[in-house]
mmCIF file of C-alpha atoms and ligand atoms in Angstrom:
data_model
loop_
_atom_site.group_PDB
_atom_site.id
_atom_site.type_symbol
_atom_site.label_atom_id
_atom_site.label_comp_id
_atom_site.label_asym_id
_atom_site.label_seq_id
_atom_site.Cartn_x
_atom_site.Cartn_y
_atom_site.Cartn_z
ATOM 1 C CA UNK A 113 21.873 45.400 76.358
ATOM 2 C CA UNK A 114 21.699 48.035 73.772
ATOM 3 C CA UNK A 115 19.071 47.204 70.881
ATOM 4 C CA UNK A 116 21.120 46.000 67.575
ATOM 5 C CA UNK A 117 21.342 48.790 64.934
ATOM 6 C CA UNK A 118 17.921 48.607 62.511
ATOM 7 C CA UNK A 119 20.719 48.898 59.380
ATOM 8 C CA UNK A 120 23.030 46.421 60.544
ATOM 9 C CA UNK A 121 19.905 43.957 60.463
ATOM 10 C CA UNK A 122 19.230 45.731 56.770
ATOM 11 C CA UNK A 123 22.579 45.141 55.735
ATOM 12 C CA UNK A 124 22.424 41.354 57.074
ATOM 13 C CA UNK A 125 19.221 40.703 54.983
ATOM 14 C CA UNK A 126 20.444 42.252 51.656
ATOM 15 C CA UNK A 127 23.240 39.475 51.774
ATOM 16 C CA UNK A 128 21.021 36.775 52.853
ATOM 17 C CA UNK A 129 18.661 37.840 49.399
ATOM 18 C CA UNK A 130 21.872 38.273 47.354
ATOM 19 C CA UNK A 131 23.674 34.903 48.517
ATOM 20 C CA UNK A 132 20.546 33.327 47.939
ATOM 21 C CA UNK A 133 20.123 34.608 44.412
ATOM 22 C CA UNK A 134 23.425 33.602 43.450
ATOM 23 C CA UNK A 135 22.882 29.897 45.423
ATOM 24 C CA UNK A 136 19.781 29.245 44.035
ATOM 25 C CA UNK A 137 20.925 30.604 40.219
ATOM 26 C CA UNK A 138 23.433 27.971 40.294
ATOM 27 C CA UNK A 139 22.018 24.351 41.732
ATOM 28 C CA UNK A 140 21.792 22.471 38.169
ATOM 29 C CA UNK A 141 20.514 19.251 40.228
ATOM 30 C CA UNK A 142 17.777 18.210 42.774
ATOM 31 C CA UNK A 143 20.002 17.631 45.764
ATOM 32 C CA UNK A 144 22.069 21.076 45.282
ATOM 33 C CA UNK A 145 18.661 22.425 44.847
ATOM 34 C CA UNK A 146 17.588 20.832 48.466
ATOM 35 C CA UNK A 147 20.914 21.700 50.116
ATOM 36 C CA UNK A 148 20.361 25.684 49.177
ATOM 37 C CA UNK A 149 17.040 25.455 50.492
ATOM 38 C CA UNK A 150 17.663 23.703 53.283
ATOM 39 C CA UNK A 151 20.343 26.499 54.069
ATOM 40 C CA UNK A 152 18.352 29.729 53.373
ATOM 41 C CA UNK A 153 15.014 28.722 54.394
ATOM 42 C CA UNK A 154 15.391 25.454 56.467
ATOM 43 C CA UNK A 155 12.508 25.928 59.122
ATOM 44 C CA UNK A 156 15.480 24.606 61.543
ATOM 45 C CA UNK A 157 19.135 26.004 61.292
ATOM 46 C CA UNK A 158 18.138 27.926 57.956
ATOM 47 C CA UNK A 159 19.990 31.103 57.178
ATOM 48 C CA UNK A 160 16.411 33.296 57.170
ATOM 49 C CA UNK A 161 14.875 31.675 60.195
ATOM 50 C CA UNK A 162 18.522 32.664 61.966
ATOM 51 C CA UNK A 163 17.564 36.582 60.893
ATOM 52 C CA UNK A 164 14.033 36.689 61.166
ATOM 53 C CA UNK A 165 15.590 35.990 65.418
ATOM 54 C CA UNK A 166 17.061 39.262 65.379
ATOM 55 C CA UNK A 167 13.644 41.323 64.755
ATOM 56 C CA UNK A 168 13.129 40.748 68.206
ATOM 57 C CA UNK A 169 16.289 42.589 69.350
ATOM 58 C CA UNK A 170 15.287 45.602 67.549
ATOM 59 C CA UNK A 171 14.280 49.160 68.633
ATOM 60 C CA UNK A 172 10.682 48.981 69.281
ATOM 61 C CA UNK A 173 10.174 52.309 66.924
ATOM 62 C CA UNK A 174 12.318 49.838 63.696
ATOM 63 C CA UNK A 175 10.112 46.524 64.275
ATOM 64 C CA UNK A 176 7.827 47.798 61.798
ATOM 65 C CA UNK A 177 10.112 48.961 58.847
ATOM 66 C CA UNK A 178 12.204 45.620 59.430
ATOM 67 C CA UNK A 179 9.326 43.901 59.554
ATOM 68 C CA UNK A 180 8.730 44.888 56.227
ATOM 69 C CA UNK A 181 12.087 44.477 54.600
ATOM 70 C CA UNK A 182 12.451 41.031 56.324
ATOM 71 C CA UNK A 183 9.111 39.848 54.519
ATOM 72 C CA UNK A 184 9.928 41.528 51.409
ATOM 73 C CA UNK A 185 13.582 39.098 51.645
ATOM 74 C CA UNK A 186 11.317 35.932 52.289
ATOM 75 C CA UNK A 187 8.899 36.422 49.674
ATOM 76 C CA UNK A 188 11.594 37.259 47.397
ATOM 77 C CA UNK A 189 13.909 34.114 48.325
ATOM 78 C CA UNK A 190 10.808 31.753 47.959
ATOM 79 C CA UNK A 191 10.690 32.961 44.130
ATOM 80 C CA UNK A 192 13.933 32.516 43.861
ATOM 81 C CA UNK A 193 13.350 28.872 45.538
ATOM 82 C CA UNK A 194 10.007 28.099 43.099
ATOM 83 C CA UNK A 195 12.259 29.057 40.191
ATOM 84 C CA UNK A 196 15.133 26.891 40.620
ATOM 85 C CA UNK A 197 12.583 24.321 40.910
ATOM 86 C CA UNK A 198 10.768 25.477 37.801
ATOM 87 C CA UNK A 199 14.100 25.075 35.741
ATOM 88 C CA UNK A 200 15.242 21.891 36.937
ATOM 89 C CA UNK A 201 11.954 20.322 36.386
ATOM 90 C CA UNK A 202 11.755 22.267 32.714
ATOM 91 C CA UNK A 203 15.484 20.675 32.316
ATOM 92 C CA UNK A 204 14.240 16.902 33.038
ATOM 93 C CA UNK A 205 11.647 17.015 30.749
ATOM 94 C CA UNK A 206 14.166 18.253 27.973
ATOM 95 C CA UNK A 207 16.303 15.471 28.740
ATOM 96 C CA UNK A 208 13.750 12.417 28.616
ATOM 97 C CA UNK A 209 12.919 13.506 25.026
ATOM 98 C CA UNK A 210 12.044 17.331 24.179
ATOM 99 C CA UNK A 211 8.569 17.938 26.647
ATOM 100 C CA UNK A 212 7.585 14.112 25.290
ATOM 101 C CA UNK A 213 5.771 12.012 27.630
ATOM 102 C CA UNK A 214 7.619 8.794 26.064
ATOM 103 C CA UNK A 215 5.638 6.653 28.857
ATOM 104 C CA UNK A 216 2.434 7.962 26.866
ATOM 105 C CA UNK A 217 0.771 4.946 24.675
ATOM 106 C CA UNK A 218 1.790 6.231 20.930
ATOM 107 C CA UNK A 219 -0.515 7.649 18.536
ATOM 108 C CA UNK A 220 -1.508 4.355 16.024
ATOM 109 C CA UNK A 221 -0.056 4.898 12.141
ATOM 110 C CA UNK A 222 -2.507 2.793 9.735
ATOM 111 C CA UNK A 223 -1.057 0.309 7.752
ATOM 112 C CA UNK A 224 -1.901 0.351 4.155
ATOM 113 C CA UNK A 225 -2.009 -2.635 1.704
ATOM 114 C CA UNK A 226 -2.057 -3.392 -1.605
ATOM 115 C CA UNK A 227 -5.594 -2.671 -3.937
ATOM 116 C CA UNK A 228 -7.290 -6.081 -4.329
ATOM 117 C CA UNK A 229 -6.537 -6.258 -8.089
ATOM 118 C CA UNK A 230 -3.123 -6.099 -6.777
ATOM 119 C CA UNK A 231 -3.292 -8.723 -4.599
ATOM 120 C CA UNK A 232 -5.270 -11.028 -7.104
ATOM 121 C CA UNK A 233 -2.454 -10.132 -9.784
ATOM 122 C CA UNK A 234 0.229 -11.027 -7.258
ATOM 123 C CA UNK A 235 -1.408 -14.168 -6.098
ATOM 124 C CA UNK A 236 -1.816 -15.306 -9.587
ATOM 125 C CA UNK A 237 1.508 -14.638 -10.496
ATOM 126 C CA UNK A 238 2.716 -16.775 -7.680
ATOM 127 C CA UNK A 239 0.755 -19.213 -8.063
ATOM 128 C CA UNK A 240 1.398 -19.918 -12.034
ATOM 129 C CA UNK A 241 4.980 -19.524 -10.931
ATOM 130 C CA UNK A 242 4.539 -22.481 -8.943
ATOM 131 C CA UNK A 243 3.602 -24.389 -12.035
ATOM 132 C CA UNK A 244 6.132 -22.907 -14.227
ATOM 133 C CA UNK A 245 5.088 -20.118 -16.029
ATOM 134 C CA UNK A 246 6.863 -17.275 -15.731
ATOM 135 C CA UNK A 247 5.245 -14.020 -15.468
ATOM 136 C CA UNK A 248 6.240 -11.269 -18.305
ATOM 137 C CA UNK A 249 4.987 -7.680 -19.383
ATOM 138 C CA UNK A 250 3.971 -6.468 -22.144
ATOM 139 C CA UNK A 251 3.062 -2.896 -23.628
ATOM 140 C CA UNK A 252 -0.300 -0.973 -23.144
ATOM 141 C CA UNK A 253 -0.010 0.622 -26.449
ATOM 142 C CA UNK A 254 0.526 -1.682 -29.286
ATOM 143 C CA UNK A 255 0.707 -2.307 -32.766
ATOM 144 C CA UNK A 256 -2.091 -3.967 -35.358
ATOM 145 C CA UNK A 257 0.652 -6.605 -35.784
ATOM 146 C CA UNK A 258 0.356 -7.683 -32.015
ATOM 147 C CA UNK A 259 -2.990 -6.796 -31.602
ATOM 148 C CA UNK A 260 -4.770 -8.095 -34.086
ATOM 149 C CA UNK A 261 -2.613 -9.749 -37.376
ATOM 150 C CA UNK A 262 -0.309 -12.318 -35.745
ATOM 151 C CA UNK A 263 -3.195 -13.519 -33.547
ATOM 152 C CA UNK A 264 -4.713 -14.265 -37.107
ATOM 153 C CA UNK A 265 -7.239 -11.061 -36.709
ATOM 154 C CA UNK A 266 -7.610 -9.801 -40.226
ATOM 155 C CA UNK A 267 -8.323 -6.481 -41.111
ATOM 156 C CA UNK A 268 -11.750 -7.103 -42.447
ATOM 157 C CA UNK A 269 -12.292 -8.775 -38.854
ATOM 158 C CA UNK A 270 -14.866 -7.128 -36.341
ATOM 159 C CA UNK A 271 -12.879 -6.707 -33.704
ATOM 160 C CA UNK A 272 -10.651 -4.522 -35.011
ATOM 161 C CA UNK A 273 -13.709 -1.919 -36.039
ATOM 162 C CA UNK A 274 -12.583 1.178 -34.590
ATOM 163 C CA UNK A 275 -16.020 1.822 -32.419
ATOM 164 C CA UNK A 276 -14.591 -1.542 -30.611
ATOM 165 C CA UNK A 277 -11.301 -0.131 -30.168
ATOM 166 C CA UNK A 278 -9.178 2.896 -28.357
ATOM 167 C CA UNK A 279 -7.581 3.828 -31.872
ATOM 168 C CA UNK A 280 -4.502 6.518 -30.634
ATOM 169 C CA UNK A 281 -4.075 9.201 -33.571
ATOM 170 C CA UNK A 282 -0.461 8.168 -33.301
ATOM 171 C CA UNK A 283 0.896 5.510 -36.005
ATOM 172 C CA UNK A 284 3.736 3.486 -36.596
ATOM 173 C CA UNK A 285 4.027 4.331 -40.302
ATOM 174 C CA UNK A 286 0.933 3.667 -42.173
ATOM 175 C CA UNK A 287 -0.308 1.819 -38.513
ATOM 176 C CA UNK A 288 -2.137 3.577 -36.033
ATOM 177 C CA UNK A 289 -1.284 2.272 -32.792
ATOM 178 C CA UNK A 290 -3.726 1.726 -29.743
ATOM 179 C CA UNK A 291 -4.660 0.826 -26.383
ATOM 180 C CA UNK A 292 -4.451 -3.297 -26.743
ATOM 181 C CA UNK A 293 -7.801 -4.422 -26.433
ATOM 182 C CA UNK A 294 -5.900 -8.180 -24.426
ATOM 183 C CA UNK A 295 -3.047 -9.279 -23.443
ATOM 184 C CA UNK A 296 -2.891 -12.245 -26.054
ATOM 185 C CA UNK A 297 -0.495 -9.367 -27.382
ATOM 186 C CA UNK A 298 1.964 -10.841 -25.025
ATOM 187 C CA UNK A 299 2.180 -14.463 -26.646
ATOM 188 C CA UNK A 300 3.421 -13.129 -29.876
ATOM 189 C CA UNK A 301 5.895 -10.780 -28.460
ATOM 190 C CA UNK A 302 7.031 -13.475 -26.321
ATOM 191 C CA UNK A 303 7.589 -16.033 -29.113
ATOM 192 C CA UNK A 304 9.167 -13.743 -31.574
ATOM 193 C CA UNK A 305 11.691 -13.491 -28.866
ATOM 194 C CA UNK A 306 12.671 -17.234 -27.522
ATOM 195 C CA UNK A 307 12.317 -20.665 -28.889
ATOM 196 C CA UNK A 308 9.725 -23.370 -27.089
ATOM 197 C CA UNK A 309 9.795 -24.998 -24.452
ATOM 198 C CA UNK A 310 7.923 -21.898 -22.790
ATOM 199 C CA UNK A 311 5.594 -21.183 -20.237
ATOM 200 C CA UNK A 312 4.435 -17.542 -19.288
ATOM 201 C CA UNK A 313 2.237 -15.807 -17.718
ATOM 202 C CA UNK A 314 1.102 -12.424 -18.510
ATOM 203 C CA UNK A 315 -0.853 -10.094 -16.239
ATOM 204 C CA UNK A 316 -2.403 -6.299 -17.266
ATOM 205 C CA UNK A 317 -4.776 -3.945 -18.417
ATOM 206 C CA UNK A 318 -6.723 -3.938 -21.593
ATOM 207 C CA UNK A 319 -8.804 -1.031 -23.147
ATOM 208 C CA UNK A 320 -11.925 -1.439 -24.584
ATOM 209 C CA UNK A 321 -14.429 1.403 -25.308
ATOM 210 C CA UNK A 322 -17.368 -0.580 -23.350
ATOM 211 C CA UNK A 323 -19.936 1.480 -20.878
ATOM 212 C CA UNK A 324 -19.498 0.617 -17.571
ATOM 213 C CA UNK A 325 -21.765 -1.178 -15.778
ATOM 214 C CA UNK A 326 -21.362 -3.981 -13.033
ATOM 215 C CA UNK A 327 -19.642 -6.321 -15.456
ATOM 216 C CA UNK A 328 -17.886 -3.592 -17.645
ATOM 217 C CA UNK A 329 -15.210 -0.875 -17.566
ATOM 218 C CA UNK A 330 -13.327 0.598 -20.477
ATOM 219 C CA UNK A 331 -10.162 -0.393 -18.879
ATOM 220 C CA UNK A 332 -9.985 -3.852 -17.256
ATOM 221 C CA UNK A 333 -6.906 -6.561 -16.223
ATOM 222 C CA UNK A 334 -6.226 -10.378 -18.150
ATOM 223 C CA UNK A 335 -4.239 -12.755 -17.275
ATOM 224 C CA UNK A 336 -2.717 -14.497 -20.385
ATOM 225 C CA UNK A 337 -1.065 -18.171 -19.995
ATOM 226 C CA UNK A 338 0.835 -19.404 -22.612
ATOM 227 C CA UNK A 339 2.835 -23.036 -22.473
ATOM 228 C CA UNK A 340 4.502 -23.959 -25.855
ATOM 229 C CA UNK A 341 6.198 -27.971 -25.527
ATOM 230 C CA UNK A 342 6.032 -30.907 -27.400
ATOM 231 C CA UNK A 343 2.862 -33.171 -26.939
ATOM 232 C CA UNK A 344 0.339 -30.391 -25.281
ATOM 233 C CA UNK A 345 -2.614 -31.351 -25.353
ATOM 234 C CA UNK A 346 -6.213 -30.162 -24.106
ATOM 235 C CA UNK A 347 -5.836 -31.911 -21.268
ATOM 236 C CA UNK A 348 -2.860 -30.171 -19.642
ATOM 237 C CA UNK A 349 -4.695 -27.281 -20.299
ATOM 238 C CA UNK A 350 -7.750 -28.010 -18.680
ATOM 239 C CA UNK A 351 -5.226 -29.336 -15.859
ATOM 240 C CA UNK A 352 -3.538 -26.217 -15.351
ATOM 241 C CA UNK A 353 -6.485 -24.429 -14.951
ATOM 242 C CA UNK A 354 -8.006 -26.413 -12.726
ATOM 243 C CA UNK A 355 -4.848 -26.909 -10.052
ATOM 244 C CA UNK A 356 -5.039 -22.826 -11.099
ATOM 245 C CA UNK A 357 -8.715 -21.720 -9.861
ATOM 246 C CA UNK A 358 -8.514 -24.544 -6.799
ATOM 247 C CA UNK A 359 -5.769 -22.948 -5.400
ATOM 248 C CA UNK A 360 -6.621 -19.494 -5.920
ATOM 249 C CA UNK A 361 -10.375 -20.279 -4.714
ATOM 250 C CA UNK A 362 -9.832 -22.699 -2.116
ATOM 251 C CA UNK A 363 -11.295 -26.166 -2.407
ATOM 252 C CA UNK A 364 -11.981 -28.214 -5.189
ATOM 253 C CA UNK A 365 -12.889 -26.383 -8.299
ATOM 254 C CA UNK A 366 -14.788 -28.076 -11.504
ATOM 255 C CA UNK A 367 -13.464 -26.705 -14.551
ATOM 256 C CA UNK A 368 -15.959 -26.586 -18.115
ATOM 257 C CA UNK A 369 -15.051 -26.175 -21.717
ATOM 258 C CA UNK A 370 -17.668 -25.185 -23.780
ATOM 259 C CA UNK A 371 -16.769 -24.970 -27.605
ATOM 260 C CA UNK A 372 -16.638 -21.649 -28.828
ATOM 261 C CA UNK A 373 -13.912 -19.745 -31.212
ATOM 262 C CA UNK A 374 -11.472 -17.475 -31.061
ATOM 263 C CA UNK A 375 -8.856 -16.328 -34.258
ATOM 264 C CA UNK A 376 -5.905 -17.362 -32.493
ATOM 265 C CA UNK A 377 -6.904 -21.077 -30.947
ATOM 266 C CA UNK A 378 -7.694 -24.107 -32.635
ATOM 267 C CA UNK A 379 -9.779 -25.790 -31.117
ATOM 268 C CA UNK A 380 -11.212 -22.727 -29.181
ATOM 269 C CA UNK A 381 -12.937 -22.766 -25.726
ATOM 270 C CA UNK A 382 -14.974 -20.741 -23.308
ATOM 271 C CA UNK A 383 -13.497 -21.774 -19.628
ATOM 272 C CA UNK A 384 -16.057 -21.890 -16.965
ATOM 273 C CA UNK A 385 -15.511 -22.648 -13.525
ATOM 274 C CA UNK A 386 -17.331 -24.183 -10.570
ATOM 275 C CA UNK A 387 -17.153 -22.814 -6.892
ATOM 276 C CA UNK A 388 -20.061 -22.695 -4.536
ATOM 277 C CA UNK A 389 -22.462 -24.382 -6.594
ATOM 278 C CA UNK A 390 -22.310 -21.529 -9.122
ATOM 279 C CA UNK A 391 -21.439 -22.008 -12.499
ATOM 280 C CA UNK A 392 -18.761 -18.602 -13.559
ATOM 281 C CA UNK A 393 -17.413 -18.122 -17.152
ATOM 282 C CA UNK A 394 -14.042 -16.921 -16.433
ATOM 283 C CA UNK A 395 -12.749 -16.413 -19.865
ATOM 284 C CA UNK A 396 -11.342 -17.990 -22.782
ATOM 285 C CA UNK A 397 -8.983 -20.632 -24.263
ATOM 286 C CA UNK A 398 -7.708 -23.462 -26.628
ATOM 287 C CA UNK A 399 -4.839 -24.814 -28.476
ATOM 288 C CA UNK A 400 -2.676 -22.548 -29.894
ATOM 289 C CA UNK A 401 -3.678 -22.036 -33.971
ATOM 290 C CA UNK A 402 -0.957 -22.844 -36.632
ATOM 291 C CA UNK A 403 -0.827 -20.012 -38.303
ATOM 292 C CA UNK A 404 -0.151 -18.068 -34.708
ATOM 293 C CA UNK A 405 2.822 -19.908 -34.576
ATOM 294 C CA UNK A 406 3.705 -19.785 -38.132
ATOM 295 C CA UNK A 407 3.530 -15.784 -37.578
ATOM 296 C CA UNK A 408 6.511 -15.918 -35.207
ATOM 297 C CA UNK A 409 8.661 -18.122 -37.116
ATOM 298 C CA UNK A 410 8.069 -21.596 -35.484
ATOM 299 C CA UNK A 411 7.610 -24.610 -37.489
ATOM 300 C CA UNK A 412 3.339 -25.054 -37.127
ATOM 301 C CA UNK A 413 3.996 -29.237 -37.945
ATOM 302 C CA UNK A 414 6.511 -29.464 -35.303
ATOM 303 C CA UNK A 415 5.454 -27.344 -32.470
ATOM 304 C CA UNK A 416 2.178 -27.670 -29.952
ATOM 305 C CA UNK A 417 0.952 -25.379 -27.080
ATOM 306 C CA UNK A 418 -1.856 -23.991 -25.593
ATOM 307 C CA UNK A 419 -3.313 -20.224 -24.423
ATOM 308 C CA UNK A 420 -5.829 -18.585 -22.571
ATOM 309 C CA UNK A 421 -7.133 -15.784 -21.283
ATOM 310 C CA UNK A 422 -9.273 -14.626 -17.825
ATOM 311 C CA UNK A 423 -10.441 -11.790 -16.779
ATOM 312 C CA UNK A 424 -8.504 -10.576 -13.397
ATOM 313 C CA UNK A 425 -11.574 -8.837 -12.199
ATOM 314 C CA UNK A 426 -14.053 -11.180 -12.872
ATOM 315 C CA UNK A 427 -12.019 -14.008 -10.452
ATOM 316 C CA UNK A 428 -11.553 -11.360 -8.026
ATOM 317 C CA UNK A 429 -15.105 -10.507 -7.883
ATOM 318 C CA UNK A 430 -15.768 -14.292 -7.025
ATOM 319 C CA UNK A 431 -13.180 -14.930 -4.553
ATOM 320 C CA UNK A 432 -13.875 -11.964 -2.617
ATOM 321 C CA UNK A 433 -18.024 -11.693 -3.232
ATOM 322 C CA UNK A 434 -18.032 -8.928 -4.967
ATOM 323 C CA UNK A 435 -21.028 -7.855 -7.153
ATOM 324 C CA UNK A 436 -19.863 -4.542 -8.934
ATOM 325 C CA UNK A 437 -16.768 -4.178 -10.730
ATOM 326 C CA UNK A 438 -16.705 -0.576 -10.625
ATOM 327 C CA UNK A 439 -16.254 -0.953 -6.979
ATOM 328 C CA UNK A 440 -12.682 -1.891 -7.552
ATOM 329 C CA UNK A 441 -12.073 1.776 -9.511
ATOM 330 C CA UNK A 442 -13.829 4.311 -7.225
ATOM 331 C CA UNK A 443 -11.024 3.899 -4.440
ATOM 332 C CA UNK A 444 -13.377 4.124 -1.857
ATOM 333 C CA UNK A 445 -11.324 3.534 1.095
ATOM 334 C CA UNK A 446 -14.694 1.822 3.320
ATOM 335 C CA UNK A 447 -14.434 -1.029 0.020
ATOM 336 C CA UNK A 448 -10.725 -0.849 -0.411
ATOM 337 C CA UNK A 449 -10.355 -1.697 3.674
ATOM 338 C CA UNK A 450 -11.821 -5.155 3.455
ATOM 339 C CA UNK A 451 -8.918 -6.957 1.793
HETATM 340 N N1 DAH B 34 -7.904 -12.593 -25.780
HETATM 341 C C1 DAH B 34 -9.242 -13.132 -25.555
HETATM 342 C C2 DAH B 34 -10.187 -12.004 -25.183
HETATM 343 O O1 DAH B 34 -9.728 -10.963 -24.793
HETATM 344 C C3 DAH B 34 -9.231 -14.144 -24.448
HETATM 345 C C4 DAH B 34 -8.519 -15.395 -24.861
HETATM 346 C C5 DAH B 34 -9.194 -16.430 -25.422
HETATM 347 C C6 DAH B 34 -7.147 -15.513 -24.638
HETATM 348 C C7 DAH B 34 -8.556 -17.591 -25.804
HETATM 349 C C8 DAH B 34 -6.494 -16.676 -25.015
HETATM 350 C C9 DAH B 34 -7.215 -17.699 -25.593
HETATM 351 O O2 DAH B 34 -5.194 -16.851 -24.837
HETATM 352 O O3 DAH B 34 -6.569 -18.843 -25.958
HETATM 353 O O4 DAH B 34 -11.359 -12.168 -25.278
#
């Protein structure tokens, strides 16, 4: 038996590397992938096993050059193999969401929430809404008419001395406006606008040019009630703001009136509440005075109603325990993240 021609076995081996190439370049799945390597290198019945038999029947003298070439062909064709393989596996991953793990636990997105004055203005809105009032806005920058004169605030009166007050240098003719120093502003704009029976609710910020300290900012939130009906008398008043602070506090809440005066209320009282054993003056209130209502064209003999005024932050502060107003304004997100 003559020995088989050294470049017949070349020629053999540079089809085997360029079938494979082509083979292997085209599988686009794992069992096309397995089939081609099953046929080129299969350690039984595969195409390189089936060549790597025919070294033996070589010339002695070519054993070593073939040798060469054939592991040259296998090294080559196992690339070619680990390649394939490399792109399908790339091509999965695209397809099961761009490279993304999606059976990975996700990365956790914080939820926010609303500032606690928020929350207290919200909550009080709702719950005056429950007992009728609806809630209305009114404007930060005002007029001496609704600031001071149709509440019955002269203009000899202390409280409109300008070191009390944030004056703007802007008027409204001879006027200057400013920054309303409460939102009793609101009952006047709201009765030059409607006729009784009413019942409102307004909720904002004042300005006041105080230092701040744990009980003081320049800028600060009241909530203004207003009810206007026939027949009010101090004791709805005292009832509304009792079913008010009980539910907003929890529990039952005592409710004090301690006589006092304000321009606009007649009688006029300081509104204290009870809640935890501690005694809290929460703001102000009384019947509203005739010559409010005479300001905004309703008939003084014929018409009753009642106002008054708290301070957002202070109820805030006692609901939630807290002893520094200030802390509401510095948006410190370790305070902000307990509500
Ligand atoms: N506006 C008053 C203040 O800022 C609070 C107040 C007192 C409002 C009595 C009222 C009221 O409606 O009746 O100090």
């Amino acid at each position: 038996m003559t020995a088989a021609p050294l470049a017949a076995f070349l020629a053999e081996l540079d089809a085997l590397r360029a079938d494979a190439a082509a083979a292997f370049a085209a599988v686009t799945d794992s069992s096309a992938l397995e089939a081609a390597r099953v046929e080129f290198v299969g350690a039984r019945g595969g195409r390189l096993k089936a060549i790597q038999k025919l070294l033996g029947g070589l010339d002695v003298a070519d054993k070593p050059a073939a040798g060469k070439h054939f592991n040259d062909a296998k090294t080559a064709i196992a690339d070619l193999l680990a390649a394939a393989q490399a792109r399908l596996a790339g091509a999965t991953a695209a397809d099961d969401g761009g490279g993304i793990d999606v059976t990975l636990p996700g990365d956790p997105v914080p939820r926010g929430h609303f500032h606690p004055l928020t929350q207290t203005v919200r909550r009080v809105q709702e719950i005056m809404g429950r007992l009728g009032f609806e809630s209305v806005d009114g404007p930060e920058v005002e007029d001496q008419w609704h600031n001071f004169e149709a509440l019955a605030i002269p203009a000899e009166h202390p409280a409109r001395d300008p070191l009390d007050n944030f004056y703007l240098a802007v008027a409204r003719g001879s006027d200057p406006l400013l920054l309303r120093s409460q939102t009793s502003t609101v009952q006047i704009r709201v009765m030059e606008q409607r006729e009784p029976p009413l019942r409102i609710v307004s909720l904002g910020r004042v300005y006041r040019p105080d230092t701040a300290d744990a009980t003081h900012y320049p800028m600060f939130h009241q909530v203004e009630g207003l009810l206007v009906e026939p027949g009010t008398t101090m004791a709805h008043l005292k009832s509304v703001l009792r079913l008010f602070a009980s539910s907003f506090l929890g529990g039952d809440v005592h409710v004090r009136f301690r006589p006092s005066f304000f321009p606009f209320t007649e009688p006029s009282v300081e509104v204290d509440m009870e809640w935890g054993g501690r005694w809290v003056e929460m703001g102000g209130a009384g019947m509203v005075d005739p010559a409010v209502l005479a300001a905004v064209g309703y008939d003084p003999d014929a018409v009753t109603g009642f106002a008054f005024g708290l301070g957002v932050e202070r109820i805030a502060a006692r609901r939630y325990g807290v002893a520094d107003i200030r802390d509401f304004y510095r948006n410190d997100v370790r305070f902000l993240r307990q509500f």
